[in-house]
Amino acid sequence: MSSADTAGLLQPGKLWWNWFGEQYFVPRYTARPTREEEVCAIVREARRLGLPVRASGAGHSNPAIVPTPGVHIDFDAFNQVVAVDKEKLQVTVRPGLRISALTKYLRERGMSLNNQGDIDRQAVIGAMMTGTHGAGKTLACLSTHLVSARIVTAEGELRDLSAADGELFKAFRTSIGMFGLVVSLTLQAVPSYNIHKRSWNTDTEDCLSNLHELLEANRTFWFFWLPRKESADLYELPGGAVPSKTTRDFDFCHMRTYNAVPVAEPAPTLGPGEEFDHSSIIYPNDYVPNFREIEYAVPFGRFEECFAEVRHMFQTKYPQAIYPVECRAVKGDDTYLSAYSERDGYALSISGPLEEASWAMLRDADAILDRYDGRPHWGKHHFMTPERLERLYPKYDAFKRLRREMDPDGVFLNDHLRMLFA
């Protein structure tokens, strides 16, 4: 690609902001490639100009992982399905494809993702690179669905990565875009399945006393702790539409179980609070981006003790706080920076309104979660430091070494990531 063509790819920087409107910036240049060779040319030109590069998909992450003073690559239009292998149940896609579009595509071809989170607006690559997850004691985060990827390196060259690359691939799978720009990725799917979902409300004590039984008996169980009567309205959780065993209208839990049903089997007869449809339809919920959130995963066996402290904090120090606390179990994996690296975890998602006052509550929650060795979801706000990460992640130093080998000049770093991983 000629220098003139490359120059045409770099347009004057355009204002960018994320889903919550918390992160926004104007880079020196904005680029919107639609081909692999264009991404290579953009990186080479950025290096020639001495500029860093960061890319975005759907802009769904909370922290400042995208802002850069250099070149911002917007992958929104680079969003096609490249190939599908129905025998292996694998699909190869471009980085800008949304999870919602992917799951629709899979459904039409008799496939599903093995698990999903409760939002499907993210770009697939963003969900992978930040360790996004669903729920289930036997189900790992989405990064583990990654079979292989093609990246553009810091030198502007194409490179393929897969499990054959050993430890490098384990580190890459949750690397927040620091090892290279992903231009295609291949994911492992499973045969298509439906979900029988059951929802109900109950007292917090009832939830906790039956927690492990519910985790063992269901493919997926998760709950929202609702500190106040108004809490359910914020996340559009069904109130009167679901059965309730609550003895009060505050400090109760909204409970959900999800169990897979082969598509060949007939739909069950549904009662109050029950739903049945394809996995791609049942998993996602609608959320209004009106909250500021942290989410940390604590070791599975320490969840109840940690949750008790968080609950006590809300009830004594922040009795007016109304946002639900979302709690989900996730299986451990071997990805270096996953919140579930080498251990099963239980994620607690804690939110407040998009106001300055929320930071005090989130920092207090962070202090509790840190006492329980809570690890962050990289797409959510957090208060990590290099010292904390070294304590929390067995492979932290190894990750930094591999990052420096892949990008010794820090082309793919920004201020936020440099502080933590340089």
Short mmCIF file of C-alpha atoms in Angstrom, two decimals:
data_model
loop_
_atom_site.label_atom_id
_atom_site.label_comp_id
_atom_site.label_asym_id
_atom_site.label_seq_id
_atom_site.Cartn_x
_atom_site.Cartn_y
_atom_site.Cartn_z
CA MET A 1 0.00 0.00 0.00
CA SER A 2 1.50 3.35 -1.04
CA SER A 3 2.22 6.20 1.36
CA ALA A 4 -0.51 8.22 -0.35
CA ASP A 5 -3.02 5.44 0.31
CA THR A 6 -1.89 5.19 3.91
CA ALA A 7 -2.23 8.92 4.37
CA GLY A 8 -5.80 8.63 3.16
CA LEU A 9 -6.57 6.12 5.91
CA LEU A 10 -5.55 8.56 8.62
CA GLN A 11 -8.25 11.18 8.96
CA PRO A 12 -8.21 14.14 11.37
CA GLY A 13 -9.12 12.88 14.82
CA LYS A 14 -12.84 12.56 15.61
CA LEU A 15 -14.44 12.78 19.04
CA TRP A 16 -14.98 9.30 20.51
CA TRP A 17 -16.88 8.33 23.62
CA ASN A 18 -17.80 5.05 25.26
CA TRP A 19 -21.23 3.57 25.99
CA PHE A 20 -21.49 5.32 29.37
CA GLY A 21 -20.09 8.64 28.15
CA GLU A 22 -17.45 8.55 30.89
CA GLN A 23 -14.48 8.20 28.52
CA TYR A 24 -14.09 10.59 25.61
CA PHE A 25 -11.16 12.00 23.65
CA VAL A 26 -10.05 13.41 20.32
CA PRO A 27 -6.95 11.64 18.94
CA ARG A 28 -4.56 13.14 16.44
CA TYR A 29 -5.88 10.74 13.79
CA THR A 30 -8.89 8.47 13.41
CA ALA A 31 -8.82 5.47 11.07
CA ARG A 32 -11.70 3.21 10.03
CA PRO A 33 -10.17 0.25 8.21
CA THR A 34 -12.13 -2.54 6.55
CA ARG A 35 -9.23 -4.76 5.42
CA GLU A 36 -6.28 -6.42 7.10
CA GLU A 37 -3.71 -4.72 4.89
CA GLU A 38 -5.17 -1.34 5.84
CA VAL A 39 -4.59 -2.08 9.53
CA CYS A 40 -0.99 -3.08 8.76
CA ALA A 41 -0.44 0.16 6.84
CA ILE A 42 -1.96 2.26 9.62
CA VAL A 43 0.33 0.76 12.26
CA ARG A 44 3.40 1.25 10.07
CA GLU A 45 2.48 4.88 9.43
CA ALA A 46 1.83 5.46 13.13
CA ARG A 47 5.28 4.09 13.92
CA ARG A 48 6.83 6.36 11.30
CA LEU A 49 5.11 9.32 12.94
CA GLY A 50 6.05 8.17 16.43
CA LEU A 51 2.41 7.85 17.50
CA PRO A 52 0.77 5.24 19.75
CA VAL A 53 -2.23 3.24 18.52
CA ARG A 54 -5.38 2.08 20.31
CA ALA A 55 -8.45 0.43 18.82
CA SER A 56 -12.11 0.28 19.77
CA GLY A 57 -15.01 -2.03 19.01
CA ALA A 58 -18.36 -1.14 20.56
CA GLY A 59 -16.90 1.14 23.26
CA HIS A 60 -18.59 -0.82 26.00
CA SER A 61 -15.77 -0.78 28.56
CA ASN A 62 -15.76 1.64 31.49
CA PRO A 63 -12.04 2.32 32.11
CA ALA A 64 -9.79 4.44 29.91
CA ILE A 65 -8.47 1.55 27.81
CA VAL A 66 -9.15 3.25 24.45
CA PRO A 67 -8.16 6.96 24.75
CA THR A 68 -4.92 7.82 22.98
CA PRO A 69 -3.26 11.04 21.79
CA GLY A 70 -2.09 9.20 18.67
CA VAL A 71 -4.07 7.01 16.26
CA HIS A 72 -7.49 5.68 17.17
CA ILE A 73 -8.59 2.73 15.03
CA ASP A 74 -12.36 2.36 14.95
CA PHE A 75 -13.23 -1.22 14.00
CA ASP A 76 -16.98 -0.59 13.84
CA ALA A 77 -17.20 -1.23 10.07
CA PHE A 78 -14.77 -4.16 10.13
CA ASN A 79 -17.47 -6.50 11.36
CA GLN A 80 -17.99 -9.39 8.96
CA VAL A 81 -18.15 -13.14 9.46
CA VAL A 82 -15.16 -14.56 7.59
CA ALA A 83 -15.84 -18.30 7.71
CA VAL A 84 -17.75 -20.99 9.55
CA ASP A 85 -16.78 -24.64 10.03
CA LYS A 86 -19.93 -26.58 10.86
CA GLU A 87 -18.05 -29.79 11.57
CA LYS A 88 -15.75 -28.22 14.14
CA LEU A 89 -18.46 -25.78 15.28
CA GLN A 90 -16.05 -22.88 14.82
CA VAL A 91 -16.62 -19.43 13.39
CA THR A 92 -14.09 -16.80 12.27
CA VAL A 93 -15.10 -13.15 12.50
CA ARG A 94 -13.72 -9.63 12.18
CA PRO A 95 -13.08 -7.57 15.33
CA GLY A 96 -16.00 -5.16 15.04
CA LEU A 97 -18.74 -7.81 15.01
CA ARG A 98 -21.15 -7.46 17.92
CA ILE A 99 -22.02 -10.42 20.12
CA SER A 100 -25.68 -9.93 19.21
CA ALA A 101 -24.89 -10.29 15.49
CA LEU A 102 -22.65 -13.30 16.12
CA THR A 103 -25.23 -15.20 18.17
CA LYS A 104 -27.92 -14.53 15.56
CA TYR A 105 -25.57 -15.83 12.86
CA LEU A 106 -24.80 -18.94 14.91
CA ARG A 107 -28.45 -19.61 15.66
CA GLU A 108 -29.30 -19.61 11.95
CA ARG A 109 -26.64 -22.32 11.46
CA GLY A 110 -27.53 -24.57 14.35
CA MET A 111 -24.98 -23.29 16.86
CA SER A 112 -24.73 -21.33 20.09
CA LEU A 113 -22.04 -19.82 22.28
CA ASN A 114 -21.41 -22.12 25.23
CA ASN A 115 -22.16 -19.20 27.54
CA GLN A 116 -22.89 -15.48 27.38
CA GLY A 117 -23.05 -12.49 29.66
CA ASP A 118 -26.24 -10.57 30.26
CA ILE A 119 -25.33 -7.89 27.70
CA ASP A 120 -24.72 -8.63 24.01
CA ARG A 121 -23.91 -5.14 22.70
CA GLN A 122 -20.15 -5.57 23.02
CA ALA A 123 -17.85 -6.26 20.11
CA VAL A 124 -16.78 -9.89 20.24
CA ILE A 125 -13.09 -9.03 20.48
CA GLY A 126 -13.69 -6.51 23.28
CA ALA A 127 -15.50 -9.15 25.30
CA MET A 128 -12.66 -11.63 24.76
CA MET A 129 -9.82 -9.24 25.52
CA THR A 130 -11.38 -7.97 28.78
CA GLY A 131 -12.36 -11.35 30.22
CA THR A 132 -16.12 -10.78 29.95
CA HIS A 133 -18.14 -13.68 31.33
CA GLY A 134 -21.55 -15.13 31.96
CA ALA A 135 -22.35 -17.29 34.95
CA GLY A 136 -22.12 -20.92 35.93
CA LYS A 137 -19.94 -22.93 38.30
CA THR A 138 -18.79 -25.11 35.38
CA LEU A 139 -18.62 -22.34 32.75
CA ALA A 140 -15.51 -20.24 32.13
CA CYS A 141 -15.25 -16.70 30.79
CA LEU A 142 -15.57 -15.85 27.09
CA SER A 143 -11.79 -15.61 26.59
CA THR A 144 -11.63 -19.40 26.78
CA HIS A 145 -13.81 -19.66 23.64
CA LEU A 146 -10.93 -18.25 21.58
CA VAL A 147 -9.37 -20.85 19.27
CA SER A 148 -7.02 -18.64 17.27
CA ALA A 149 -6.52 -15.07 16.13
CA ARG A 150 -4.76 -13.09 13.45
CA ILE A 151 -3.15 -9.93 14.75
CA VAL A 152 -1.24 -6.97 13.38
CA THR A 153 1.95 -6.67 15.40
CA ALA A 154 3.65 -3.51 16.61
CA GLU A 155 5.82 -3.68 13.45
CA GLY A 156 2.73 -3.66 11.23
CA GLU A 157 3.02 -7.32 10.24
CA LEU A 158 0.40 -10.06 10.28
CA ARG A 159 0.84 -12.89 12.76
CA ASP A 160 -1.35 -15.87 13.62
CA LEU A 161 -1.72 -17.00 17.23
CA SER A 162 -3.24 -20.20 18.59
CA ALA A 163 -2.83 -22.77 21.35
CA ALA A 164 0.32 -23.93 19.52
CA ASP A 165 1.94 -20.73 20.82
CA GLY A 166 1.67 -22.06 24.36
CA GLU A 167 2.09 -19.54 27.14
CA LEU A 168 1.96 -16.62 24.72
CA PHE A 169 -1.57 -17.58 23.67
CA LYS A 170 -2.68 -17.97 27.29
CA ALA A 171 -1.44 -14.45 27.99
CA PHE A 172 -2.91 -13.05 24.77
CA ARG A 173 -6.48 -14.22 25.38
CA THR A 174 -7.10 -11.50 27.98
CA SER A 175 -4.54 -8.88 26.98
CA ILE A 176 -6.75 -5.76 26.52
CA GLY A 177 -5.30 -5.09 23.07
CA MET A 178 -1.68 -4.76 24.23
CA PHE A 179 -0.18 -7.63 22.21
CA GLY A 180 -1.44 -6.45 18.81
CA LEU A 181 -4.52 -5.43 16.86
CA VAL A 182 -6.81 -8.39 16.25
CA VAL A 183 -8.06 -8.43 12.64
CA SER A 184 -9.79 -11.82 12.82
CA LEU A 185 -10.56 -14.34 15.54
CA THR A 186 -11.86 -17.90 15.52
CA LEU A 187 -14.23 -18.95 18.29
CA GLN A 188 -15.42 -22.34 19.48
CA ALA A 189 -19.19 -22.72 19.49
CA VAL A 190 -21.42 -25.62 20.56
CA PRO A 191 -24.55 -27.23 19.11
CA SER A 192 -27.56 -24.93 19.29
CA TYR A 193 -29.57 -25.09 22.49
CA ASN A 194 -32.53 -23.43 24.15
CA ILE A 195 -32.66 -22.10 27.69
CA HIS A 196 -35.35 -22.69 30.28
CA LYS A 197 -35.09 -19.69 32.58
CA ARG A 198 -36.80 -19.39 35.94
CA SER A 199 -36.93 -16.17 37.99
CA TRP A 200 -38.23 -15.49 41.48
CA ASN A 201 -37.64 -13.22 44.48
CA THR A 202 -36.74 -14.36 47.97
CA ASP A 203 -35.23 -13.11 51.22
CA THR A 204 -31.45 -12.78 51.26
CA GLU A 205 -31.14 -15.35 54.03
CA ASP A 206 -33.04 -17.89 51.93
CA CYS A 207 -30.78 -17.20 48.93
CA LEU A 208 -27.60 -17.69 50.92
CA SER A 209 -28.77 -20.82 52.75
CA ASN A 210 -29.59 -22.52 49.44
CA LEU A 211 -26.72 -21.01 47.42
CA HIS A 212 -24.58 -24.10 46.89
CA GLU A 213 -27.57 -26.34 46.23
CA LEU A 214 -28.71 -23.93 43.50
CA LEU A 215 -25.21 -23.75 42.01
CA GLU A 216 -24.95 -27.53 41.86
CA ALA A 217 -28.47 -28.18 40.57
CA ASN A 218 -28.45 -25.70 37.66
CA ARG A 219 -26.26 -25.03 34.66
CA THR A 220 -26.36 -21.37 35.61
CA PHE A 221 -27.55 -19.66 38.76
CA TRP A 222 -27.06 -16.01 39.55
CA PHE A 223 -28.74 -13.45 41.71
CA PHE A 224 -29.12 -9.72 42.21
CA TRP A 225 -29.15 -8.47 45.79
CA LEU A 226 -31.65 -5.61 46.05
CA PRO A 227 -30.94 -3.31 49.01
CA ARG A 228 -34.15 -1.28 48.61
CA LYS A 229 -37.64 -1.59 47.17
CA GLU A 230 -36.72 0.74 44.29
CA SER A 231 -33.69 -1.34 43.29
CA ALA A 232 -35.49 -3.65 40.88
CA ASP A 233 -36.67 -0.76 38.70
CA LEU A 234 -33.14 0.38 37.88
CA TYR A 235 -32.21 -2.79 35.97
CA GLU A 236 -35.73 -3.46 34.78
CA LEU A 237 -35.85 -6.61 36.87
CA PRO A 238 -39.32 -8.13 36.91
CA GLY A 239 -41.12 -7.35 40.13
CA GLY A 240 -44.73 -8.47 40.32
CA ALA A 241 -44.25 -10.65 37.23
CA VAL A 242 -42.28 -13.30 39.14
CA PRO A 243 -43.15 -15.45 42.15
CA SER A 244 -42.01 -14.04 45.45
CA LYS A 245 -41.19 -15.62 48.79
CA THR A 246 -39.99 -12.37 50.33
CA THR A 247 -41.08 -11.27 53.80
CA ARG A 248 -40.02 -7.65 53.16
CA ASP A 249 -39.66 -5.20 50.29
CA PHE A 250 -35.96 -4.43 50.89
CA ASP A 251 -32.81 -6.53 51.40
CA PHE A 252 -34.04 -9.35 49.17
CA CYS A 253 -32.69 -11.22 46.15
CA HIS A 254 -33.84 -11.58 42.57
CA MET A 255 -32.94 -15.16 41.65
CA ARG A 256 -32.39 -16.73 38.22
CA THR A 257 -31.65 -20.23 36.99
CA TYR A 258 -30.81 -21.09 33.38
CA ASN A 259 -30.82 -24.67 32.12
CA ALA A 260 -30.00 -25.85 28.61
CA VAL A 261 -32.50 -27.82 26.57
CA PRO A 262 -31.57 -29.41 23.19
CA VAL A 263 -33.39 -27.70 20.33
CA ALA A 264 -35.00 -30.99 19.32
CA GLU A 265 -36.85 -31.24 22.62
CA PRO A 266 -40.28 -29.63 23.01
CA ALA A 267 -40.76 -26.49 25.04
CA PRO A 268 -41.84 -27.09 28.64
CA THR A 269 -45.06 -25.78 30.03
CA LEU A 270 -44.19 -22.42 31.54
CA GLY A 271 -45.35 -21.07 34.86
CA PRO A 272 -45.06 -17.58 36.36
CA GLY A 273 -41.54 -16.19 36.15
CA GLU A 274 -40.43 -18.71 33.50
CA GLU A 275 -39.16 -18.15 29.97
CA PHE A 276 -38.06 -20.47 27.18
CA ASP A 277 -36.24 -19.60 23.96
CA HIS A 278 -32.93 -19.91 22.16
CA SER A 279 -29.79 -19.17 24.19
CA SER A 280 -29.08 -16.04 22.14
CA ILE A 281 -32.43 -14.58 23.15
CA ILE A 282 -32.63 -15.62 26.81
CA TYR A 283 -29.14 -14.60 27.96
CA PRO A 284 -29.08 -10.85 27.14
CA ASN A 285 -30.97 -8.18 29.06
CA ASP A 286 -31.58 -4.52 28.29
CA TYR A 287 -29.69 -2.02 30.40
CA VAL A 288 -29.78 1.76 30.32
CA PRO A 289 -26.21 3.13 30.71
CA ASN A 290 -27.09 5.12 33.82
CA PHE A 291 -24.66 3.61 36.32
CA ARG A 292 -21.00 3.54 37.32
CA GLU A 293 -19.74 0.04 38.06
CA ILE A 294 -16.91 -2.02 39.47
CA GLU A 295 -16.84 -5.80 39.26
CA TYR A 296 -14.32 -8.00 41.04
CA ALA A 297 -14.15 -11.79 41.35
CA VAL A 298 -13.21 -13.18 44.74
CA PRO A 299 -12.11 -16.80 45.33
CA PHE A 300 -15.17 -19.04 45.13
CA GLY A 301 -14.89 -20.31 48.70
CA ARG A 302 -14.75 -16.80 50.18
CA PHE A 303 -17.83 -15.38 48.49
CA GLU A 304 -20.33 -15.58 51.34
CA GLU A 305 -17.99 -13.91 53.79
CA CYS A 306 -17.18 -11.12 51.32
CA PHE A 307 -20.83 -10.63 50.36
CA ALA A 308 -21.76 -10.28 54.04
CA GLU A 309 -19.31 -7.36 54.36
CA VAL A 310 -20.59 -5.67 51.20
CA ARG A 311 -24.18 -6.06 52.40
CA HIS A 312 -23.28 -4.64 55.80
CA MET A 313 -21.53 -1.68 54.15
CA PHE A 314 -24.65 -0.81 52.16
CA GLN A 315 -26.97 -1.17 55.15
CA THR A 316 -24.87 0.86 57.59
CA LYS A 317 -22.86 3.40 55.58
CA TYR A 318 -24.91 3.79 52.38
CA PRO A 319 -28.52 3.02 53.35
CA GLN A 320 -29.85 5.23 50.52
CA ALA A 321 -27.91 3.35 47.82
CA ILE A 322 -30.35 1.54 45.57
CA TYR A 323 -28.41 -0.11 42.75
CA PRO A 324 -28.50 -3.94 42.82
CA VAL A 325 -25.38 -6.00 43.50
CA GLU A 326 -25.03 -8.70 40.84
CA CYS A 327 -23.41 -11.99 41.92
CA ARG A 328 -22.21 -14.75 39.56
CA ALA A 329 -20.02 -17.84 39.92
CA VAL A 330 -17.49 -18.52 37.11
CA LYS A 331 -15.15 -21.47 36.50
CA GLY A 332 -11.39 -20.95 36.64
CA ASP A 333 -9.17 -20.94 33.54
CA ASP A 334 -5.52 -20.73 32.50
CA THR A 335 -5.63 -17.25 30.95
CA TYR A 336 -2.97 -15.03 32.52
CA LEU A 337 -5.07 -11.92 33.30
CA SER A 338 -8.53 -13.40 33.58
CA ALA A 339 -10.20 -12.64 36.90
CA TYR A 340 -10.49 -16.45 37.13
CA SER A 341 -6.87 -17.28 36.35
CA GLU A 342 -5.99 -20.53 38.11
CA ARG A 343 -8.97 -20.35 40.46
CA ASP A 344 -12.78 -20.59 40.45
CA GLY A 345 -14.32 -17.25 41.29
CA TYR A 346 -17.46 -15.46 42.35
CA ALA A 347 -18.00 -12.05 40.77
CA LEU A 348 -19.65 -9.16 42.61
CA SER A 349 -20.76 -6.23 40.48
CA ILE A 350 -21.37 -3.05 42.50
CA SER A 351 -22.81 0.11 40.98
CA GLY A 352 -23.89 3.65 41.73
CA PRO A 353 -25.31 6.52 39.70
CA LEU A 354 -23.16 8.47 37.24
CA GLU A 355 -22.37 11.06 39.88
CA GLU A 356 -19.16 12.11 41.58
CA ALA A 357 -20.51 10.93 44.93
CA SER A 358 -20.54 7.32 43.70
CA TRP A 359 -16.76 7.10 43.77
CA ALA A 360 -16.63 7.10 47.59
CA MET A 361 -18.98 4.12 47.79
CA LEU A 362 -17.12 2.23 45.06
CA ARG A 363 -13.80 2.83 46.80
CA ASP A 364 -15.22 1.53 50.06
CA ALA A 365 -16.47 -1.55 48.21
CA ASP A 366 -13.06 -1.90 46.57
CA ALA A 367 -11.40 -1.94 50.00
CA ILE A 368 -13.62 -4.85 51.06
CA LEU A 369 -13.09 -6.77 47.84
CA ASP A 370 -9.34 -6.27 48.06
CA ARG A 371 -9.28 -7.91 51.49
CA TYR A 372 -10.70 -10.97 49.75
CA ASP A 373 -8.19 -10.85 46.87
CA GLY A 374 -10.79 -9.59 44.42
CA ARG A 375 -9.60 -9.41 40.81
CA PRO A 376 -11.07 -6.92 38.33
CA HIS A 377 -13.15 -7.38 35.23
CA TRP A 378 -10.99 -5.37 32.79
CA GLY A 379 -14.01 -3.83 31.09
CA LYS A 380 -15.28 -2.30 34.35
CA HIS A 381 -13.90 0.41 36.62
CA HIS A 382 -11.26 -0.70 39.09
CA PHE A 383 -8.61 0.74 41.41
CA MET A 384 -5.70 -1.51 40.54
CA THR A 385 -2.03 -0.66 41.01
CA PRO A 386 1.03 -2.63 39.87
CA GLU A 387 1.59 -3.72 43.47
CA ARG A 388 -1.92 -5.11 43.77
CA LEU A 389 -1.72 -6.90 40.44
CA GLU A 390 1.55 -8.54 41.38
CA ARG A 391 -0.10 -9.86 44.54
CA LEU A 392 -3.30 -10.96 42.80
CA TYR A 393 -2.05 -12.60 39.62
CA PRO A 394 0.52 -15.43 39.67
CA LYS A 395 1.44 -14.70 36.03
CA TYR A 396 1.55 -10.88 36.26
CA ASP A 397 5.32 -10.56 35.81
CA ALA A 398 5.28 -13.16 33.03
CA PHE A 399 2.50 -11.23 31.30
CA LYS A 400 4.53 -8.01 31.40
CA ARG A 401 7.57 -9.79 30.01
CA LEU A 402 5.57 -11.19 27.09
CA ARG A 403 3.96 -7.80 26.48
CA ARG A 404 7.37 -6.18 26.19
CA GLU A 405 8.51 -8.90 23.80
CA MET A 406 5.46 -8.34 21.59
CA ASP A 407 5.58 -4.53 21.76
CA PRO A 408 8.93 -3.29 23.11
CA ASP A 409 8.24 0.32 22.12
CA GLY A 410 4.78 0.49 23.73
CA VAL A 411 2.94 1.24 20.48
CA PHE A 412 -0.27 -0.29 21.86
CA LEU A 413 -0.13 1.31 25.31
CA ASN A 414 -1.91 4.39 26.60
CA ASP A 415 -1.60 6.19 29.93
CA HIS A 416 -4.04 3.87 31.72
CA LEU A 417 -2.38 0.65 30.53
CA ARG A 418 1.20 1.94 30.77
CA MET A 419 0.76 2.60 34.47
CA LEU A 420 -0.23 -1.03 35.04
CA PHE A 421 1.66 -3.08 32.49
CA ALA A 422 4.71 -1.26 31.10
#
